[in-house]
Amino acid sequence: MISDNSVIVVGGGHNGLVCAAYLAKAGRKVTVLEAGEQVGGLAATREFAPGFRASCAHLLYLLDAEISRELGLQSHGLEMASDGLRTIALAEDGQNLVIGSDNLDGAGLGDEDRAAWREYRRFMSKFAAVIGGLHNQVPPRIRQERGDLVALGKLALKIRMLGRDDMREFLRIAGINIYDVLQENFENPLLKGALSLDAVLGANSGPRSNNSVFTALHRMSGTGGHGTGAVALPIGGLGSVAEALAAAARQAGAEIRTGAAVERILTDGDRVGGVRLAGGEELAAATVVSNADPKTTILDLLGARHVEAGFAQRIVNFRARGNAAKLHLALDGLPEFRGVSAEQAGDRMVIAPTMEYVERAFNHSKYGEYSAQPVAEIIIPTVRDPGLAPAGKHVLSAVVQYAPRNLKQGWPEGKTAFTEVVMGLLARYAPAIREQTLAAELLTPEDIEREFRSAGGHWHHGELSLDQFLMLRPVPKAAQYRMPVEGLFLCGAGTHPGGGVMGSAGRNAARAVLAN
Ligand SMILES: Cc1cc2nc3c(=O)[nH]c(=O)nc-3n(C[C@H](O)[C@H](O)[C@H](O)COP(=O)(O)OP(=O)(O)OC[C@H]3O[C@@H](n4cnc5c(N)ncnc54)[C@H](O)[C@@H]3O)c2cc1C
């Protein structure tokens, strides 16, 4: 006889851990089963070369302040090496721009651009807050019931509360592309290039793609408390967030097992009954919450035959092909990027010289090719957190786009050549980088899929776009975390409000389980 109180969480990514912590706090008997040897999933800090550590997700800007406070993450050891990192928009000749939250610095900037930057920050922050206000809500259903209608009414009211002019502007730009919005507001090409990158990081889109304003707003929608879009660097990499969450979950009574890959979600009649691990061990539970992505959960772990054909087809159609690669370099010393001081080397650097450059970089991926001239978001975390490398050495961590999941020539053939392209790109800005490199690791979306068990290797477990957002995420009729099989829930980035190290999907899923 299965206890109604027992919950199995499949996967110890940060959302699985948040979900486990809230459920354990509410008195449920929770077991987290993580296939990897450590918790954290895409945000785990791992050794990529002897003595050098980095996390795949490398910057913290979305972590929900309420979750952080309620789970006492600080008391469980989470500490920032730095918050409020600036962005250095790199130029090949070293005439870089420094983009802070309130000010811009650099050669070639006019007063118009500085004023436009303040206004852009004002309206984008205001619009991002509308999206941020939805993070901790179970999305309403589109039906005639009172609770759902009230929730939909509240959303409409939030938009109306922007004020007449801003509401019009919000509705005008929300579905269009960042290229047009930046073109309307700014002159400086380097500034526009750098800002457009924020709209396409982790997405399968270029600056001219629809939805790119929405993804820019999502990136700015964090409620971390250091200002809209503020970027922080936790000591120990993003894995420290997961470690603190795991400590909170354990303190609340959850059991966390690593090296425990779930092979099958078991059914008992028309509801879930537990899971079977690789190796054959079976664990019974009345509720199974999956932190794995929607495709893996429904198609591989549960099996499509347990859901209606139409539902299975919607999951198949969920767009989830990653286009971001991750580079980790173990360096002999601090690399010198042209025009970047040693202190600035601890900030966030981006290679996106113009919007046209970013768009051209994206074009290749439409045809199954990697970018010949990629874009990159680069940090050297060891400037502010030296513990990630041996004394005097450094780590370079870079998101590099575009690298399509389904490379035409295949990644086994293409990876070495793409790594060479990326090293060549870096060398144009930091000429001695090759000589300083002791070891390099490039994770393609295919590697990310395999290593982190995320179908498609996508940043958000599935494209974050208006057609896969809120009550449409992951698919219509499954946006309240409950799957069509009784007792089965999702809690990962493939559900509302999407990816990024935020925790809201895990918390919302816990609420849905408790309300069931
Ligand atoms: C290249 C890249 C860079 C990124 N950079 C950033 C960034 O800088 N900042 C940011 O906020 N976000 C970033 N992201 C996005 C962020 O990492 C993810 O959106 C987020 O970590 C997802 O968390 P999650 O808990 O939902 O899922 P995951 O982290 O994917 O965790 C799911 C867990 O489930 C486990 N699992 C899956 N199947 C099974 C199974 N069968 N049995 C047991 N366990 C299983 C996996 O091993 C994994 O640990 C980046 C993503 C990528 C790909």
Coordinates of C-alpha atoms and ligand atoms in Angstrom, one line a residue:
M1 CA 0.0 0.0 0.0
I2 CA 1.5 3.3 -1.1
S3 CA 1.4 6.2 1.5
D4 CA -0.5 9.2 0.1
N5 CA 2.2 11.3 1.7
S6 CA 5.1 10.1 -0.3
V7 CA 6.6 12.1 -3.2
I8 CA 9.4 11.2 -5.5
V9 CA 11.1 14.0 -7.3
V10 CA 12.9 12.8 -10.4
G11 CA 16.0 15.0 -10.9
G12 CA 17.9 17.2 -8.5
G13 CA 18.3 20.3 -10.7
H14 CA 17.7 23.6 -8.8
N15 CA 13.9 23.4 -9.6
G16 CA 13.6 19.8 -8.3
L17 CA 15.4 20.9 -5.1
V18 CA 13.1 23.9 -4.6
C19 CA 10.1 21.7 -5.1
A20 CA 11.4 19.1 -2.7
A21 CA 12.2 21.7 -0.1
Y22 CA 8.7 23.2 -0.1
L23 CA 7.0 19.8 -0.2
A24 CA 9.1 18.5 2.7
K25 CA 8.4 21.7 4.7
A26 CA 4.7 21.0 4.1
G27 CA 5.2 17.5 5.8
R28 CA 5.5 15.3 2.7
K29 CA 7.9 12.4 2.7
V30 CA 10.1 13.4 -0.2
T31 CA 12.9 11.5 -2.0
V32 CA 14.9 13.2 -4.7
L33 CA 16.5 10.9 -7.3
E34 CA 19.2 12.5 -9.2
A35 CA 20.9 10.6 -12.0
G36 CA 24.2 12.6 -11.9
E37 CA 26.8 12.3 -9.2
Q38 CA 26.0 15.8 -7.9
V39 CA 22.9 18.0 -7.6
G40 CA 22.3 21.2 -9.7
G41 CA 21.7 19.9 -13.2
L42 CA 22.6 22.6 -15.7
A43 CA 23.6 24.8 -12.8
A44 CA 26.0 22.3 -11.1
T45 CA 29.6 23.4 -10.6
R46 CA 31.8 20.7 -11.9
E47 CA 35.5 20.1 -12.5
F48 CA 36.3 20.4 -16.2
A49 CA 40.1 20.1 -15.9
P50 CA 42.1 19.1 -12.9
G51 CA 41.7 21.8 -10.3
F52 CA 39.5 24.0 -12.5
R53 CA 35.7 24.3 -11.9
A54 CA 32.8 26.0 -13.7
S55 CA 29.1 25.8 -14.0
C56 CA 27.2 25.5 -17.3
A57 CA 24.8 28.3 -16.2
H58 CA 27.3 30.9 -15.0
L59 CA 25.5 34.1 -14.0
L60 CA 22.7 34.6 -11.5
Y61 CA 20.1 37.2 -12.4
L62 CA 16.7 35.5 -12.0
L63 CA 16.8 33.8 -8.6
D64 CA 13.6 34.6 -6.9
A65 CA 14.1 36.7 -3.8
E66 CA 11.1 35.2 -1.9
I67 CA 12.3 31.7 -2.5
S68 CA 15.8 32.6 -1.4
R69 CA 14.4 34.1 1.8
E70 CA 11.8 31.4 2.6
L71 CA 14.4 28.6 2.2
G72 CA 17.1 30.5 4.0
L73 CA 19.7 30.1 1.3
Q74 CA 22.1 32.5 2.9
S75 CA 22.0 30.6 6.1
H76 CA 22.7 27.5 4.0
G77 CA 25.9 29.0 2.7
L78 CA 24.9 30.9 -0.4
E79 CA 27.1 34.0 -0.7
M80 CA 27.9 36.3 -3.6
A81 CA 31.4 36.9 -4.9
S82 CA 29.9 39.9 -6.6
D83 CA 26.6 41.4 -7.6
G84 CA 25.7 44.1 -10.0
L85 CA 28.3 43.1 -12.6
R86 CA 28.7 45.5 -15.5
T87 CA 28.7 44.5 -19.1
I88 CA 31.7 45.3 -21.2
A89 CA 30.8 45.4 -24.9
L90 CA 34.1 44.4 -26.6
A91 CA 35.4 46.1 -29.7
E92 CA 38.3 44.5 -31.6
D93 CA 40.3 47.7 -31.3
G94 CA 39.7 48.0 -27.6
Q95 CA 37.3 50.9 -27.8
N96 CA 34.9 49.1 -25.6
L97 CA 31.7 50.3 -23.9
V98 CA 30.9 49.8 -20.3
I99 CA 27.2 49.3 -19.6
G100 CA 26.1 49.7 -16.0
S101 CA 22.6 49.7 -14.8
D102 CA 22.3 53.5 -14.7
N103 CA 25.1 54.7 -16.8
L104 CA 27.1 54.1 -20.0
D105 CA 30.7 54.8 -20.6
G106 CA 33.0 54.6 -23.6
A107 CA 34.2 56.2 -26.7
G108 CA 31.8 57.3 -29.4
L109 CA 28.7 57.6 -27.2
G110 CA 26.6 60.6 -27.7
D111 CA 24.3 62.4 -25.2
E112 CA 21.3 61.0 -27.2
D113 CA 22.5 57.4 -26.5
R114 CA 23.0 58.1 -22.8
A115 CA 19.5 59.6 -22.5
A116 CA 18.0 56.8 -24.5
W117 CA 19.7 54.3 -22.3
R118 CA 18.0 55.7 -19.2
E119 CA 14.6 55.7 -20.9
Y120 CA 15.1 52.2 -22.3
R121 CA 16.0 50.9 -18.8
R122 CA 12.9 52.7 -17.4
F123 CA 10.4 51.2 -19.8
M124 CA 12.0 47.8 -20.1
S125 CA 12.2 47.5 -16.3
K126 CA 8.6 48.4 -16.0
F127 CA 7.5 45.8 -18.6
A128 CA 9.8 43.2 -17.2
A129 CA 8.1 43.6 -13.8
V130 CA 4.8 42.6 -15.4
I131 CA 6.5 39.3 -16.5
G132 CA 8.3 39.0 -13.1
G133 CA 5.0 39.4 -11.3
L134 CA 3.8 36.2 -13.0
H135 CA 6.8 34.0 -12.0
N136 CA 5.3 32.7 -8.8
Q137 CA 1.8 32.0 -10.1
V138 CA 0.4 28.8 -11.3
P139 CA -0.9 29.9 -14.7
P140 CA -4.6 30.3 -15.0
R141 CA -6.6 28.1 -17.4
I142 CA -8.6 29.6 -20.2
R143 CA -12.0 28.5 -19.0
Q144 CA -15.1 30.0 -17.4
E145 CA -14.3 29.1 -13.7
R146 CA -14.1 31.9 -11.2
G147 CA -10.5 31.4 -10.0
D148 CA -9.1 31.3 -13.5
L149 CA -11.1 34.3 -14.6
V150 CA -9.9 36.3 -11.5
A151 CA -6.3 35.4 -12.3
L152 CA -6.7 36.4 -16.0
G153 CA -8.4 39.7 -14.8
K154 CA -5.4 40.4 -12.5
L155 CA -3.0 39.9 -15.4
A156 CA -5.0 42.4 -17.6
L157 CA -5.1 44.8 -14.6
K158 CA -1.3 44.6 -14.2
I159 CA -0.9 45.6 -17.9
R160 CA -3.5 48.4 -17.5
M161 CA -1.7 49.7 -14.4
L162 CA 1.4 50.5 -16.6
G163 CA -0.4 53.7 -17.5
R164 CA -2.0 54.5 -20.8
D165 CA 1.1 55.3 -22.8
D166 CA 3.3 52.5 -21.4
M167 CA 0.5 50.0 -21.8
R168 CA 0.3 50.9 -25.5
E169 CA 4.0 50.6 -25.9
F170 CA 4.1 47.3 -24.0
L171 CA 1.4 45.8 -26.3
R172 CA 3.2 47.2 -29.3
I173 CA 6.6 45.8 -28.6
A174 CA 5.9 42.6 -26.7
G175 CA 5.6 40.4 -29.7
I176 CA 8.0 42.2 -32.1
N177 CA 11.7 42.0 -32.5
I178 CA 14.5 43.7 -30.5
Y179 CA 16.2 44.9 -33.7
D180 CA 13.4 47.3 -34.4
V181 CA 13.1 48.5 -30.8
L182 CA 16.9 49.1 -30.4
Q183 CA 17.0 50.8 -33.9
E184 CA 14.2 53.2 -32.8
N185 CA 16.1 54.1 -29.6
F186 CA 19.8 54.1 -30.1
E187 CA 22.6 55.2 -32.5
N188 CA 25.7 53.5 -31.3
P189 CA 26.2 50.1 -33.2
L190 CA 28.3 48.5 -30.5
L191 CA 25.7 49.3 -27.8
K192 CA 22.9 48.0 -30.0
G193 CA 24.8 44.8 -30.7
A194 CA 25.4 44.2 -27.0
L195 CA 21.8 44.9 -26.0
S196 CA 20.5 42.7 -28.8
L197 CA 22.6 39.8 -27.4
D198 CA 20.6 39.8 -24.2
A199 CA 17.4 39.1 -26.2
V200 CA 18.8 36.0 -27.9
L201 CA 21.0 34.3 -25.4
G202 CA 19.7 30.7 -24.9
A203 CA 17.1 31.2 -27.6
N204 CA 16.7 29.9 -31.1
S205 CA 16.4 33.4 -32.6
G206 CA 18.3 36.4 -33.9
P207 CA 17.6 40.1 -33.2
R208 CA 15.2 40.2 -36.1
S209 CA 13.1 37.3 -34.9
N210 CA 9.7 37.9 -33.4
N211 CA 9.5 37.3 -29.7
S212 CA 13.0 38.7 -29.1
V213 CA 11.7 41.6 -27.0
F214 CA 9.8 39.1 -24.9
T215 CA 13.0 37.1 -24.3
A216 CA 14.9 40.3 -23.4
L217 CA 12.1 41.1 -20.9
H218 CA 12.3 37.6 -19.4
R219 CA 16.0 38.0 -18.8
M220 CA 15.3 41.3 -17.0
S221 CA 12.4 39.9 -15.0
G222 CA 14.4 38.7 -11.9
T223 CA 13.3 39.8 -8.5
G224 CA 16.8 39.3 -6.9
G225 CA 16.7 42.6 -5.1
H226 CA 19.8 44.2 -6.8
G227 CA 17.8 46.0 -9.5
T228 CA 16.2 44.8 -12.7
G229 CA 18.4 42.5 -14.6
A230 CA 21.2 42.8 -12.1
V231 CA 23.8 40.1 -12.6
A232 CA 25.5 38.3 -9.8
L233 CA 28.3 35.8 -9.3
P234 CA 27.8 33.3 -6.4
I235 CA 31.0 32.1 -4.6
G236 CA 31.6 28.6 -6.0
G237 CA 29.7 29.1 -9.2
L238 CA 26.0 28.5 -9.6
G239 CA 26.4 25.1 -8.1
S240 CA 26.4 26.9 -4.8
V241 CA 22.7 27.8 -5.3
A242 CA 21.9 24.1 -5.7
E243 CA 24.0 23.1 -2.7
A244 CA 22.2 25.6 -0.6
L245 CA 18.8 24.4 -1.9
A246 CA 19.8 20.8 -1.2
A247 CA 20.8 21.8 2.4
A248 CA 17.4 23.5 2.8
A249 CA 15.5 20.4 1.4
R250 CA 17.5 18.0 3.7
Q251 CA 16.9 20.2 6.7
A252 CA 13.1 20.1 5.9
G253 CA 13.4 16.3 5.9
A254 CA 13.9 15.4 2.2
E255 CA 16.2 12.5 1.3
I256 CA 18.4 13.2 -1.7
R257 CA 20.1 10.4 -3.6
T258 CA 22.6 11.0 -6.3
G259 CA 23.7 8.5 -8.9
A260 CA 20.1 7.3 -9.0
A261 CA 18.9 7.4 -12.6
V262 CA 15.2 6.9 -13.1
E263 CA 14.5 4.5 -16.0
R264 CA 10.7 4.4 -15.8
I265 CA 7.9 6.2 -14.2
L266 CA 5.6 3.4 -13.1
T267 CA 1.8 3.4 -13.3
D268 CA -0.7 1.7 -11.1
G269 CA -3.9 1.5 -13.0
D270 CA -4.6 5.0 -14.3
R271 CA -2.3 6.8 -11.9
V272 CA 1.4 6.8 -11.1
G273 CA 2.7 4.3 -8.7
G274 CA 6.4 5.1 -8.3
V275 CA 9.6 4.7 -10.3
R276 CA 12.1 2.1 -11.4
L277 CA 15.8 3.0 -11.3
A278 CA 18.4 1.9 -13.8
G279 CA 19.6 -1.3 -12.1
G280 CA 16.0 -2.4 -11.3
E281 CA 15.3 -1.0 -7.9
E282 CA 11.6 0.1 -7.6
L283 CA 10.3 2.8 -5.3
A284 CA 6.6 3.3 -4.7
A285 CA 5.1 6.8 -4.4
A286 CA 1.6 8.3 -4.9
T287 CA 3.1 11.4 -6.4
V288 CA 6.0 11.7 -8.9
V289 CA 7.3 15.2 -9.7
S290 CA 9.6 15.3 -12.7
N291 CA 12.4 17.9 -12.9
A292 CA 13.4 16.3 -16.3
D293 CA 12.2 18.1 -19.4
P294 CA 8.7 17.5 -20.7
K295 CA 9.8 15.3 -23.7
T296 CA 12.1 13.1 -21.5
T297 CA 9.3 12.8 -18.8
I298 CA 6.4 11.9 -21.1
L299 CA 8.0 10.2 -24.0
D300 CA 10.9 8.3 -22.4
L301 CA 10.2 7.9 -18.7
L302 CA 6.4 7.5 -18.7
G303 CA 5.9 6.3 -22.2
A304 CA 3.6 7.9 -24.8
R305 CA 1.1 5.0 -24.6
H306 CA 0.0 6.2 -21.1
V307 CA -1.4 9.5 -22.5
E308 CA -3.8 10.4 -25.2
A309 CA -2.3 10.5 -28.7
G310 CA -3.1 14.2 -29.1
F311 CA -1.3 15.1 -25.9
A312 CA 1.8 13.0 -26.8
Q313 CA 1.8 14.8 -30.2
R314 CA 1.8 18.2 -28.5
I315 CA 4.8 17.1 -26.4
V316 CA 6.6 15.9 -29.5
N317 CA 5.9 19.3 -31.1
F318 CA 7.2 21.2 -28.1
R319 CA 10.1 23.2 -29.6
A320 CA 13.3 22.3 -27.7
R321 CA 16.4 22.4 -29.9
G322 CA 19.3 24.1 -28.1
N323 CA 21.5 26.6 -30.0
A324 CA 23.9 27.6 -27.3
A325 CA 27.3 26.0 -26.7
K326 CA 29.4 26.4 -23.6
L327 CA 33.2 26.9 -23.5
H328 CA 35.3 26.4 -20.4
L329 CA 39.0 27.3 -20.5
A330 CA 41.6 26.5 -17.9
L331 CA 44.1 29.4 -18.1
D332 CA 47.7 29.8 -17.0
G333 CA 47.1 33.5 -16.1
L334 CA 44.6 36.3 -16.4
P335 CA 44.0 36.9 -20.1
E336 CA 44.3 40.4 -21.5
F337 CA 41.3 41.5 -23.5
R338 CA 42.1 44.7 -25.5
G339 CA 40.9 47.8 -23.6
V340 CA 39.8 45.8 -20.5
S341 CA 41.5 46.6 -17.2
A342 CA 42.3 43.8 -14.7
E343 CA 39.4 45.0 -12.5
Q344 CA 37.0 45.0 -15.5
A345 CA 38.1 41.5 -16.4
G346 CA 35.8 40.4 -13.4
D347 CA 32.7 41.9 -15.2
R348 CA 30.6 40.3 -17.9
M349 CA 32.1 40.7 -21.4
V350 CA 30.2 40.3 -24.6
I351 CA 31.2 39.8 -28.2
A352 CA 28.3 41.2 -30.3
P353 CA 29.8 44.1 -32.3
T354 CA 26.6 45.0 -34.2
M355 CA 23.0 43.8 -34.5
E356 CA 23.7 42.8 -38.1
Y357 CA 26.7 40.7 -36.9
V358 CA 24.4 38.9 -34.4
E359 CA 21.8 38.3 -37.0
R360 CA 24.4 36.9 -39.5
A361 CA 25.7 34.7 -36.7
F362 CA 22.2 33.3 -36.2
N363 CA 21.6 32.8 -40.0
H364 CA 24.0 29.8 -40.2
S365 CA 22.0 27.9 -37.6
K366 CA 18.8 28.1 -39.6
Y367 CA 20.6 25.8 -42.1
G368 CA 22.1 23.4 -39.6
E369 CA 25.5 25.1 -39.6
Y370 CA 27.5 26.6 -36.7
S371 CA 28.3 30.4 -36.9
A372 CA 31.5 31.2 -38.8
Q373 CA 31.7 34.3 -36.6
P374 CA 29.8 33.5 -33.3
V375 CA 28.6 35.8 -30.5
A376 CA 29.7 35.2 -26.9
E377 CA 29.0 36.1 -23.3
I378 CA 32.2 35.7 -21.4
I379 CA 33.1 35.8 -17.7
I380 CA 36.4 35.1 -15.9
P381 CA 34.8 34.1 -12.5
T382 CA 38.2 33.6 -10.9
V383 CA 38.9 37.4 -10.8
R384 CA 36.3 37.6 -8.0
D385 CA 36.2 34.0 -6.9
P386 CA 39.8 32.6 -7.1
G387 CA 38.8 29.3 -5.4
L388 CA 37.5 28.0 -8.8
A389 CA 41.1 27.5 -10.0
P390 CA 44.5 26.7 -8.6
A391 CA 46.4 29.7 -7.2
G392 CA 47.3 32.2 -9.9
K393 CA 45.4 30.4 -12.6
H394 CA 42.1 31.4 -14.1
V395 CA 38.8 30.0 -15.6
L396 CA 37.2 31.5 -18.6
S397 CA 33.5 30.6 -19.0
A398 CA 31.6 31.6 -22.2
V399 CA 28.2 31.0 -23.7
V400 CA 28.8 30.8 -27.5
Q401 CA 26.1 31.0 -30.1
Y402 CA 25.1 29.8 -32.5
A403 CA 25.6 26.0 -32.4
P404 CA 22.5 24.2 -33.5
R405 CA 21.6 20.9 -31.8
N406 CA 21.2 19.2 -35.1
L407 CA 24.4 20.2 -36.9
K408 CA 24.2 19.2 -40.5
Q409 CA 27.7 17.5 -40.5
G410 CA 27.1 16.0 -37.0
W411 CA 28.8 17.2 -33.8
P412 CA 31.4 14.3 -33.7
E413 CA 32.7 15.8 -37.0
G414 CA 32.1 19.4 -36.3
K415 CA 33.1 20.0 -32.7
T416 CA 36.9 20.3 -33.2
A417 CA 36.4 22.8 -36.1
F418 CA 33.9 24.8 -34.1
T419 CA 36.2 24.9 -31.0
E420 CA 38.9 26.3 -33.4
V421 CA 36.4 29.0 -34.7
V422 CA 35.6 30.0 -31.1
M423 CA 39.3 30.2 -30.1
G424 CA 39.9 32.3 -33.2
L425 CA 37.1 34.6 -32.1
L426 CA 38.5 35.0 -28.6
A427 CA 42.0 35.6 -30.0
R428 CA 40.8 38.6 -32.0
Y429 CA 40.0 40.3 -28.6
A430 CA 42.5 38.6 -26.3
P431 CA 45.5 37.9 -28.6
A432 CA 47.5 35.6 -26.2
I433 CA 44.5 33.4 -25.2
R434 CA 45.7 30.3 -27.1
E435 CA 49.2 30.4 -25.4
Q436 CA 47.5 30.8 -22.0
T437 CA 45.1 27.9 -22.4
L438 CA 46.0 24.8 -20.5
A439 CA 42.8 22.9 -21.2
A440 CA 39.6 23.5 -23.0
E441 CA 36.1 22.0 -22.8
L442 CA 33.4 22.9 -25.4
L443 CA 29.9 21.5 -24.6
T444 CA 27.7 21.5 -27.7
P445 CA 23.9 21.2 -27.3
E446 CA 24.4 17.5 -28.0
D447 CA 26.9 17.2 -25.1
I448 CA 24.5 19.2 -22.9
E449 CA 21.6 16.9 -23.8
R450 CA 23.7 13.8 -23.0
E451 CA 25.5 15.1 -19.9
F452 CA 22.6 16.8 -18.3
R453 CA 19.8 14.6 -19.6
S454 CA 17.9 17.4 -21.2
A455 CA 16.3 16.5 -24.6
G456 CA 17.5 19.0 -27.2
G457 CA 20.1 20.5 -24.8
H458 CA 18.0 23.7 -24.6
W459 CA 18.7 26.5 -22.0
H460 CA 15.0 26.5 -21.0
H461 CA 14.2 22.8 -21.6
G462 CA 12.2 24.2 -24.6
E463 CA 12.0 27.5 -26.5
L464 CA 10.7 30.3 -24.4
S465 CA 8.4 32.2 -26.7
L466 CA 4.8 33.6 -26.5
D467 CA 3.4 30.4 -27.9
Q468 CA 5.2 28.4 -25.2
F469 CA 4.6 30.7 -22.3
L470 CA 2.2 30.9 -19.3
M471 CA -0.9 28.8 -19.9
L472 CA 0.7 27.4 -23.1
R473 CA 3.8 26.0 -21.3
P474 CA 4.9 23.4 -22.0
V475 CA 1.7 22.7 -24.0
P476 CA -2.0 23.7 -23.8
K477 CA -4.0 21.8 -21.1
A478 CA -0.9 20.9 -19.1
A479 CA 0.3 24.3 -17.8
Q480 CA -0.6 23.8 -14.2
Y481 CA 2.3 21.4 -13.6
R482 CA -0.2 18.4 -13.5
M483 CA 0.2 15.9 -16.3
P484 CA -2.7 13.8 -17.7
V485 CA -1.8 10.8 -15.6
E486 CA -3.0 11.3 -12.0
G487 CA -0.2 11.9 -9.5
L488 CA 2.4 13.0 -12.1
F489 CA 3.7 16.6 -12.2
L490 CA 6.4 18.5 -13.9
C491 CA 8.6 21.1 -12.1
G492 CA 11.4 22.0 -14.4
A493 CA 12.3 24.8 -16.8
G494 CA 10.0 23.3 -19.4
T495 CA 7.1 24.6 -17.3
H496 CA 6.0 28.2 -16.5
P497 CA 7.9 30.5 -16.1
G498 CA 10.7 28.8 -18.0
G499 CA 14.4 28.5 -17.5
G500 CA 17.2 30.4 -15.9
V501 CA 18.2 29.8 -12.3
M502 CA 15.1 31.1 -10.7
G503 CA 13.3 28.4 -8.7
S504 CA 9.8 29.6 -9.4
A505 CA 8.8 26.5 -11.5
G506 CA 9.8 24.3 -8.6
R507 CA 7.9 26.3 -6.1
N508 CA 4.7 26.6 -8.2
A509 CA 4.8 22.8 -8.9
A510 CA 5.0 22.2 -5.1
R511 CA 1.9 24.4 -4.7
A512 CA 0.1 22.4 -7.4
V513 CA 1.0 19.1 -5.7
L514 CA -0.2 20.4 -2.3
A515 CA -3.4 21.7 -3.8
N516 CA -4.1 18.3 -5.5
Ligands
LIG1 C1 24.8 26.8 -22.0 C2 23.8 27.2 -21.0 C3 24.1 28.4 -20.3 C4 23.2 28.9 -19.4 N1 23.5 30.0 -18.7 C5 22.6 30.4 -17.7 C6 23.0 31.5 -16.9 O1 24.1 32.1 -17.0 N2 22.1 31.9 -16.0 C7 20.9 31.3 -15.8 O2 20.1 31.7 -14.9 N3 20.5 30.3 -16.6 C8 21.4 29.8 -17.5 N4 21.1 28.7 -18.3 C9 19.8 28.1 -18.1 C10 19.7 27.3 -16.8 O3 20.9 26.5 -16.6 C11 18.5 26.3 -16.8 O4 17.3 26.9 -17.3 C12 18.2 25.8 -15.4 O5 19.4 25.3 -14.8 C13 17.2 24.6 -15.5 O6 17.0 24.1 -14.2 P1 16.0 22.9 -13.9 O7 16.2 22.5 -12.4 O8 14.7 23.2 -14.4 O9 16.6 21.7 -14.8 P2 18.0 21.0 -14.9 O10 19.1 21.9 -14.4 O11 18.1 20.5 -16.3 O12 17.9 19.8 -13.9 C14 17.2 18.6 -14.3 C15 17.8 17.5 -13.5 O13 17.1 16.3 -13.7 C16 18.0 15.2 -13.8 N5 17.4 14.1 -14.5 C17 16.9 14.1 -15.8 N6 16.5 12.9 -16.1 C18 16.6 12.1 -15.0 C19 16.3 10.8 -14.7 N7 15.8 10.0 -15.6 N8 16.6 10.3 -13.5 C20 17.2 11.1 -12.5 N9 17.5 12.4 -12.8 C21 17.2 12.9 -14.0 C22 19.2 15.8 -14.6 O14 20.4 15.1 -14.3 C23 19.3 17.2 -13.9 O15 20.1 17.2 -12.8 C24 22.0 28.2 -19.2 C25 21.7 27.0 -19.9 C26 22.6 26.5 -20.8 C27 22.3 25.3 -21.5

